[in-house]
Coordinates of C-alpha atoms in Angstrom, one line a residue:
M1 CA -5.6 -32.2 7.6
A2 CA -7.4 -30.5 5.3
V3 CA -10.1 -28.4 7.3
T4 CA -13.7 -29.0 6.9
I5 CA -16.7 -27.0 6.5
K6 CA -17.8 -28.0 9.9
E7 CA -15.0 -26.7 11.4
V8 CA -15.7 -23.7 9.3
A9 CA -19.1 -23.3 10.9
E10 CA -18.0 -23.6 14.2
R11 CA -15.3 -21.3 13.9
A12 CA -18.3 -18.7 12.4
G13 CA -21.1 -19.5 14.9
V14 CA -23.4 -21.1 12.0
S15 CA -24.2 -24.4 10.5
P16 CA -22.4 -26.2 7.9
A17 CA -25.4 -25.7 5.1
T18 CA -24.8 -22.1 5.9
V19 CA -21.3 -22.0 5.1
S20 CA -22.2 -24.3 2.1
R21 CA -24.5 -21.2 0.8
V22 CA -21.9 -18.6 1.5
I23 CA -19.5 -20.8 -0.8
H24 CA -22.4 -20.4 -3.2
N25 CA -23.2 -17.0 -2.7
S26 CA -26.6 -17.5 -2.1
S27 CA -28.8 -14.2 -1.5
R28 CA -30.5 -15.9 1.2
I29 CA -27.5 -15.2 3.4
S30 CA -26.8 -11.6 5.0
A31 CA -23.9 -9.8 4.2
A32 CA -22.9 -9.7 7.6
T33 CA -23.0 -13.6 8.1
K34 CA -21.0 -14.1 4.2
Q35 CA -18.3 -12.1 5.9
S36 CA -18.4 -13.8 8.9
V37 CA -17.8 -17.0 7.4
R38 CA -15.4 -16.0 4.5
N39 CA -13.0 -14.3 7.7
A40 CA -13.3 -17.9 8.9
M41 CA -12.3 -19.7 6.1
A42 CA -9.4 -17.4 6.0
D43 CA -8.5 -17.9 9.4
L44 CA -8.5 -21.4 9.2
G45 CA -6.8 -21.8 5.7
Y46 CA -10.2 -23.2 4.0
T47 CA -10.3 -23.7 0.3
P48 CA -13.6 -24.5 -1.2
N49 CA -13.0 -27.1 -3.6
A50 CA -13.2 -27.0 -7.6
A51 CA -16.6 -28.8 -7.9
A52 CA -18.4 -25.9 -5.2
R53 CA -16.5 -23.1 -6.9
S54 CA -18.0 -24.5 -10.4
L55 CA -21.6 -24.8 -8.8
A56 CA -21.4 -21.2 -7.7
G57 CA -21.0 -20.3 -11.5
K58 CA -18.5 -17.1 -10.7
A59 CA -16.2 -15.9 -13.4
P60 CA -12.1 -17.0 -13.1
R61 CA -11.1 -16.3 -9.5
T62 CA -7.9 -14.5 -10.1
L63 CA -7.2 -10.6 -9.6
G64 CA -5.3 -9.0 -11.8
L65 CA -2.3 -6.7 -10.3
V66 CA -0.8 -3.6 -12.2
L67 CA 2.6 -2.8 -10.4
P68 CA 3.8 0.4 -10.9
S69 CA 7.5 -0.3 -11.5
S70 CA 10.3 -2.5 -13.4
S71 CA 11.1 -5.8 -11.7
E72 CA 14.4 -4.8 -10.2
E73 CA 12.5 -1.6 -8.9
L74 CA 10.0 -3.9 -7.4
F75 CA 11.6 -6.7 -5.9
G76 CA 14.5 -3.9 -4.6
N77 CA 11.6 -2.5 -2.5
P78 CA 10.3 -4.7 0.7
F79 CA 6.8 -2.5 0.9
F80 CA 5.5 -3.9 -2.6
I81 CA 6.5 -7.7 -1.4
S82 CA 5.2 -7.2 1.9
V83 CA 1.9 -5.6 0.4
M84 CA 1.8 -8.5 -2.2
R85 CA 2.2 -10.9 0.5
G86 CA -0.7 -10.0 2.8
L87 CA -2.9 -9.8 -0.1
S88 CA -1.9 -13.3 -1.8
I89 CA -2.1 -15.0 1.8
Y90 CA -5.8 -13.4 2.6
A91 CA -6.8 -14.0 -1.3
Q92 CA -5.7 -17.8 -1.6
K93 CA -7.2 -18.7 1.4
L94 CA -10.6 -18.0 -0.5
G95 CA -9.5 -19.8 -3.3
Y96 CA -8.3 -16.7 -5.3
F97 CA -4.9 -16.1 -6.9
H98 CA -3.6 -13.6 -9.0
M99 CA -1.1 -12.7 -11.9
Y100 CA 0.8 -9.6 -12.1
A101 CA 2.3 -7.1 -14.6
F102 CA 5.2 -4.4 -14.4
S103 CA 4.6 -1.3 -15.5
R104 CA 7.4 1.5 -17.0
D105 CA 4.8 4.0 -17.1
E106 CA 0.8 5.0 -16.5
E107 CA 0.2 4.5 -20.3
E108 CA 1.5 1.2 -20.2
E109 CA -0.6 0.3 -16.8
V110 CA -3.8 1.6 -18.7
G111 CA -2.7 -1.1 -21.4
F112 CA -2.2 -4.2 -18.9
L113 CA -5.7 -3.5 -17.8
Q114 CA -7.3 -3.3 -20.9
R115 CA -6.0 -6.5 -21.8
Y116 CA -6.5 -8.1 -18.3
I117 CA -10.5 -7.2 -18.9
S118 CA -10.7 -8.3 -22.7
S119 CA -9.1 -11.5 -22.4
G120 CA -11.2 -12.6 -19.5
W121 CA -8.5 -13.7 -17.4
V122 CA -9.3 -12.2 -14.0
S123 CA -12.6 -11.1 -12.3
G124 CA -11.1 -8.4 -10.3
I125 CA -8.0 -5.4 -10.2
V126 CA -5.9 -4.5 -7.7
L127 CA -4.0 -1.1 -8.1
L128 CA -1.0 -0.4 -6.0
T129 CA -0.7 3.2 -6.3
A130 CA -3.0 6.0 -6.1
R131 CA -2.0 9.0 -8.4
E132 CA -3.3 12.9 -9.5
K133 CA -5.9 12.6 -12.3
D134 CA -5.3 8.8 -11.8
R135 CA -6.0 7.8 -15.8
C136 CA -6.1 3.6 -14.5
V137 CA -9.0 4.1 -12.1
S138 CA -10.3 6.3 -14.7
F139 CA -10.4 3.6 -16.8
L140 CA -11.6 1.0 -14.4
K141 CA -14.5 3.2 -13.1
E142 CA -15.6 3.9 -16.8
S143 CA -15.4 -0.1 -17.7
N144 CA -17.5 -0.7 -14.6
F145 CA -15.2 -3.3 -13.7
P146 CA -14.1 -4.2 -10.1
F147 CA -11.5 -2.9 -8.5
V148 CA -9.8 -2.1 -5.3
V149 CA -6.7 0.8 -5.0
I150 CA -4.0 0.5 -2.2
G151 CA -4.0 4.4 -1.4
R152 CA -6.4 6.9 -1.2
P153 CA -8.1 7.8 -4.6
E154 CA -8.1 11.6 -5.6
V155 CA -12.2 10.9 -5.8
S156 CA -13.0 8.0 -3.5
D157 CA -16.5 7.8 -4.0
G158 CA -17.9 4.6 -5.1
I159 CA -14.3 3.0 -4.9
L160 CA -12.9 0.2 -2.5
W161 CA -9.6 1.3 -1.6
T162 CA -7.4 0.8 2.0
D163 CA -4.8 3.3 2.9
N164 CA -2.7 5.0 6.1
D165 CA -3.6 8.3 7.7
N166 CA -0.4 9.5 5.8
F167 CA -0.9 13.2 6.7
Q168 CA -1.4 12.3 10.2
A169 CA 2.2 9.7 9.9
M170 CA 4.2 12.4 8.5
Y171 CA 2.9 15.2 11.3
R172 CA 3.9 12.9 13.9
V173 CA 7.7 12.4 12.1
T174 CA 7.9 16.1 11.7
S175 CA 6.8 16.9 15.3
H176 CA 9.3 14.3 16.4
L177 CA 12.0 15.8 14.8
L178 CA 11.0 19.3 15.7
E179 CA 10.5 18.5 19.4
A180 CA 14.1 17.1 19.0
G181 CA 15.6 20.2 18.4
C182 CA 15.4 20.4 14.6
R183 CA 14.9 23.9 13.5
A184 CA 15.3 23.4 9.5
P185 CA 14.0 19.6 8.3
A186 CA 13.6 19.1 4.7
F187 CA 11.2 16.7 3.1
L188 CA 12.4 14.1 0.8
G189 CA 9.7 12.5 -1.2
G190 CA 8.8 10.4 -4.1
P191 CA 7.4 11.7 -7.2
G192 CA 4.4 14.6 -6.9
T193 CA 1.9 12.7 -9.1
F194 CA 1.3 10.1 -6.2
R195 CA -1.2 10.6 -3.7
V196 CA 0.8 9.5 -0.7
T197 CA 3.4 12.1 -1.5
R198 CA 1.1 15.0 -1.8
D199 CA -0.3 13.7 1.8
R200 CA 3.0 13.2 3.5
L201 CA 4.4 16.8 2.3
A202 CA 0.8 18.4 4.0
G203 CA 1.3 16.8 7.2
F204 CA 5.1 17.7 6.8
R205 CA 4.0 21.5 6.3
R206 CA 1.3 21.4 8.7
A207 CA 4.0 20.4 11.4
L208 CA 6.0 23.1 10.9
D209 CA 3.3 25.2 11.1
A210 CA 1.9 24.1 14.3
H211 CA 5.7 24.9 15.7
G212 CA 5.5 28.4 14.1
L213 CA 8.4 27.9 11.6
G214 CA 6.4 28.4 8.5
S215 CA 7.1 27.9 5.5
P216 CA 10.5 25.1 4.3
G217 CA 11.3 27.1 1.0
D218 CA 13.9 25.2 -0.8
R219 CA 14.0 22.3 1.7
I220 CA 11.5 20.3 -0.6
V221 CA 12.7 17.7 -2.9
L222 CA 10.9 15.2 -4.6
A223 CA 12.5 12.3 -6.5
D224 CA 11.4 10.6 -9.6
G225 CA 11.0 7.8 -7.8
F226 CA 11.7 5.6 -4.8
E227 CA 14.9 4.0 -5.2
E228 CA 18.5 4.7 -2.8
E229 CA 20.1 6.1 -5.9
Q230 CA 17.3 8.8 -6.2
G231 CA 17.0 9.6 -2.4
R232 CA 20.8 10.5 -3.1
Q233 CA 20.5 12.5 -5.7
A234 CA 17.7 14.4 -3.8
C235 CA 19.9 14.9 -0.9
F236 CA 22.5 16.3 -3.2
R237 CA 20.3 19.3 -3.9
L238 CA 19.4 19.8 -0.7
L239 CA 22.8 20.9 0.0
E240 CA 22.5 24.4 -0.3
S241 CA 19.2 24.8 1.8
G242 CA 20.6 24.8 5.4
F243 CA 18.6 21.6 6.6
D244 CA 19.3 20.0 10.1
A245 CA 16.9 16.9 9.0
V246 CA 15.5 15.0 6.7
A247 CA 12.3 13.4 6.7
A248 CA 11.9 11.0 3.9
T249 CA 8.6 9.0 2.3
D250 CA 10.2 5.8 2.2
D251 CA 13.1 3.7 3.9
Q252 CA 14.9 3.5 0.4
L253 CA 14.8 7.4 -0.3
A254 CA 16.1 7.7 3.3
F255 CA 19.2 4.8 2.7
G256 CA 20.5 6.8 0.0
A257 CA 20.2 10.3 2.0
L258 CA 22.2 8.7 5.0
D259 CA 25.2 7.4 2.2
F260 CA 25.5 10.4 0.8
L261 CA 25.9 12.1 3.9
R262 CA 28.3 9.2 5.3
E263 CA 30.5 9.8 1.8
K264 CA 30.8 13.7 2.0
G265 CA 31.4 13.7 6.0
I266 CA 28.4 15.6 7.0
E267 CA 27.4 15.2 10.7
G268 CA 24.8 15.9 12.9
I269 CA 22.0 15.5 10.3
R270 CA 18.7 13.3 11.5
V271 CA 16.9 11.3 8.7
T272 CA 13.8 9.2 9.0
G273 CA 12.2 7.1 6.6
F274 CA 9.0 5.0 6.0
N275 CA 8.1 1.4 5.8
N276 CA 10.3 0.1 8.6
T277 CA 12.7 -1.8 6.2
P278 CA 14.5 -4.4 8.1
R279 CA 17.5 -2.8 6.8
G280 CA 17.2 0.2 9.2
L281 CA 18.1 -1.8 11.9
Y282 CA 21.3 -2.4 10.5
Q283 CA 22.5 1.3 9.5
S284 CA 24.9 3.2 11.8
P285 CA 22.8 5.1 13.5
A286 CA 19.8 3.2 13.4
L287 CA 17.1 4.6 11.2
T288 CA 13.8 6.0 12.7
T289 CA 10.8 4.8 10.9
V290 CA 7.3 4.7 10.4
D291 CA 5.8 0.9 10.3
V292 CA 2.8 1.1 7.8
R293 CA 1.8 -2.3 8.3
P294 CA 2.1 -3.1 4.5
E295 CA 1.3 -6.9 4.8
E296 CA -2.3 -5.8 6.6
L297 CA -2.7 -2.7 3.4
G298 CA -2.7 -6.0 1.2
R299 CA -4.7 -7.9 3.6
R300 CA -7.4 -5.4 3.4
A301 CA -7.1 -4.7 -0.4
A302 CA -7.8 -8.5 -0.9
E303 CA -10.8 -8.5 1.7
L304 CA -12.9 -5.7 -0.1
I305 CA -12.1 -6.7 -3.6
V306 CA -12.9 -10.9 -2.9
S307 CA -16.0 -9.6 -0.9
R308 CA -17.6 -7.3 -3.5
L309 CA -16.7 -10.2 -6.1
E310 CA -18.8 -12.5 -3.9
G311 CA -21.7 -10.2 -4.1
N312 CA -21.4 -8.4 -0.8
S313 CA -22.3 -5.1 -1.6
G314 CA -23.1 -3.8 2.0
G315 CA -19.6 -4.2 3.6
P316 CA -16.9 -1.0 4.1
D317 CA -15.9 0.6 1.1
H318 CA -12.3 1.8 2.6
F319 CA -10.2 0.2 5.7
I320 CA -7.7 3.1 7.2
V321 CA -4.8 0.8 8.7
E322 CA -2.9 2.1 11.7
T323 CA 1.1 3.5 11.8
S324 CA 3.8 3.5 14.3
L325 CA 6.5 5.4 14.6
I326 CA 9.9 3.6 15.5
L327 CA 12.2 5.6 17.5
R328 CA 16.0 4.7 16.6
E329 CA 18.9 6.7 16.9
S330 CA 19.4 8.4 13.4
G331 CA 15.7 10.3 13.8

């Protein structure tokens, strides 16, 4: 049975007339009340009908996503799927949908952004990564077009974003390895241009310093991407470093490292990952990992951009989503 405005009003503790005014983005309603009503709409799965939306005179209720990989890579990495699920569920409940494009590199991403904006197809943009000297962020700021970043931008002033505390998460992982008796952990990361890689590397280094172990030297390897095969190749590059553990920044990289170690008959190396991928449970031994709550990252990103598109300029401009260390045998 369809959810009614009256039910939304009861959930939000306001009158049905107030709900209607929020749908029409009335300036008479406070930012706090608008957010409370929108949260109630999302919780109940209420979607304003087309007539109500057209009366509001809003731009197309579509978000444009730019995905930083080919379709094959993307759908092989559960992190992006979970982020998109969280984003889609929240946005669609409020009458927003999304379209997405796959990119091979940053230049192609900027091209998609130009087409999104010039076509008039979308009212807001979602970026699924944050890079060093990010051209996508710069382009969208210069274009004065609404957008949100999943990841912490290099310069975050005036930008909507959501992320984990990646420094603290990797600090905790590395400290766990050291407290378990490891004395030469290696860092296996994705591309160094990504902010998430740099933040997690900083946490790794700080944990070593805090435990009096100093510089990791050549026990730091950055892969070209986040695929399993790239994890295998990166682990091969670590062979001469004398490592006794691998702190990977993604479960896919960790799976590649585990496969490589098994094939080479190398035992006693602890391996950890990030993203709490279900497959980690079925590794032998099972993979210690960090749950970064990707669905929540996506949901929070949708909340930020939809709120801004609906005229709420007084809400938060970012969210930090908590992480959890999931302890299993291989870490």
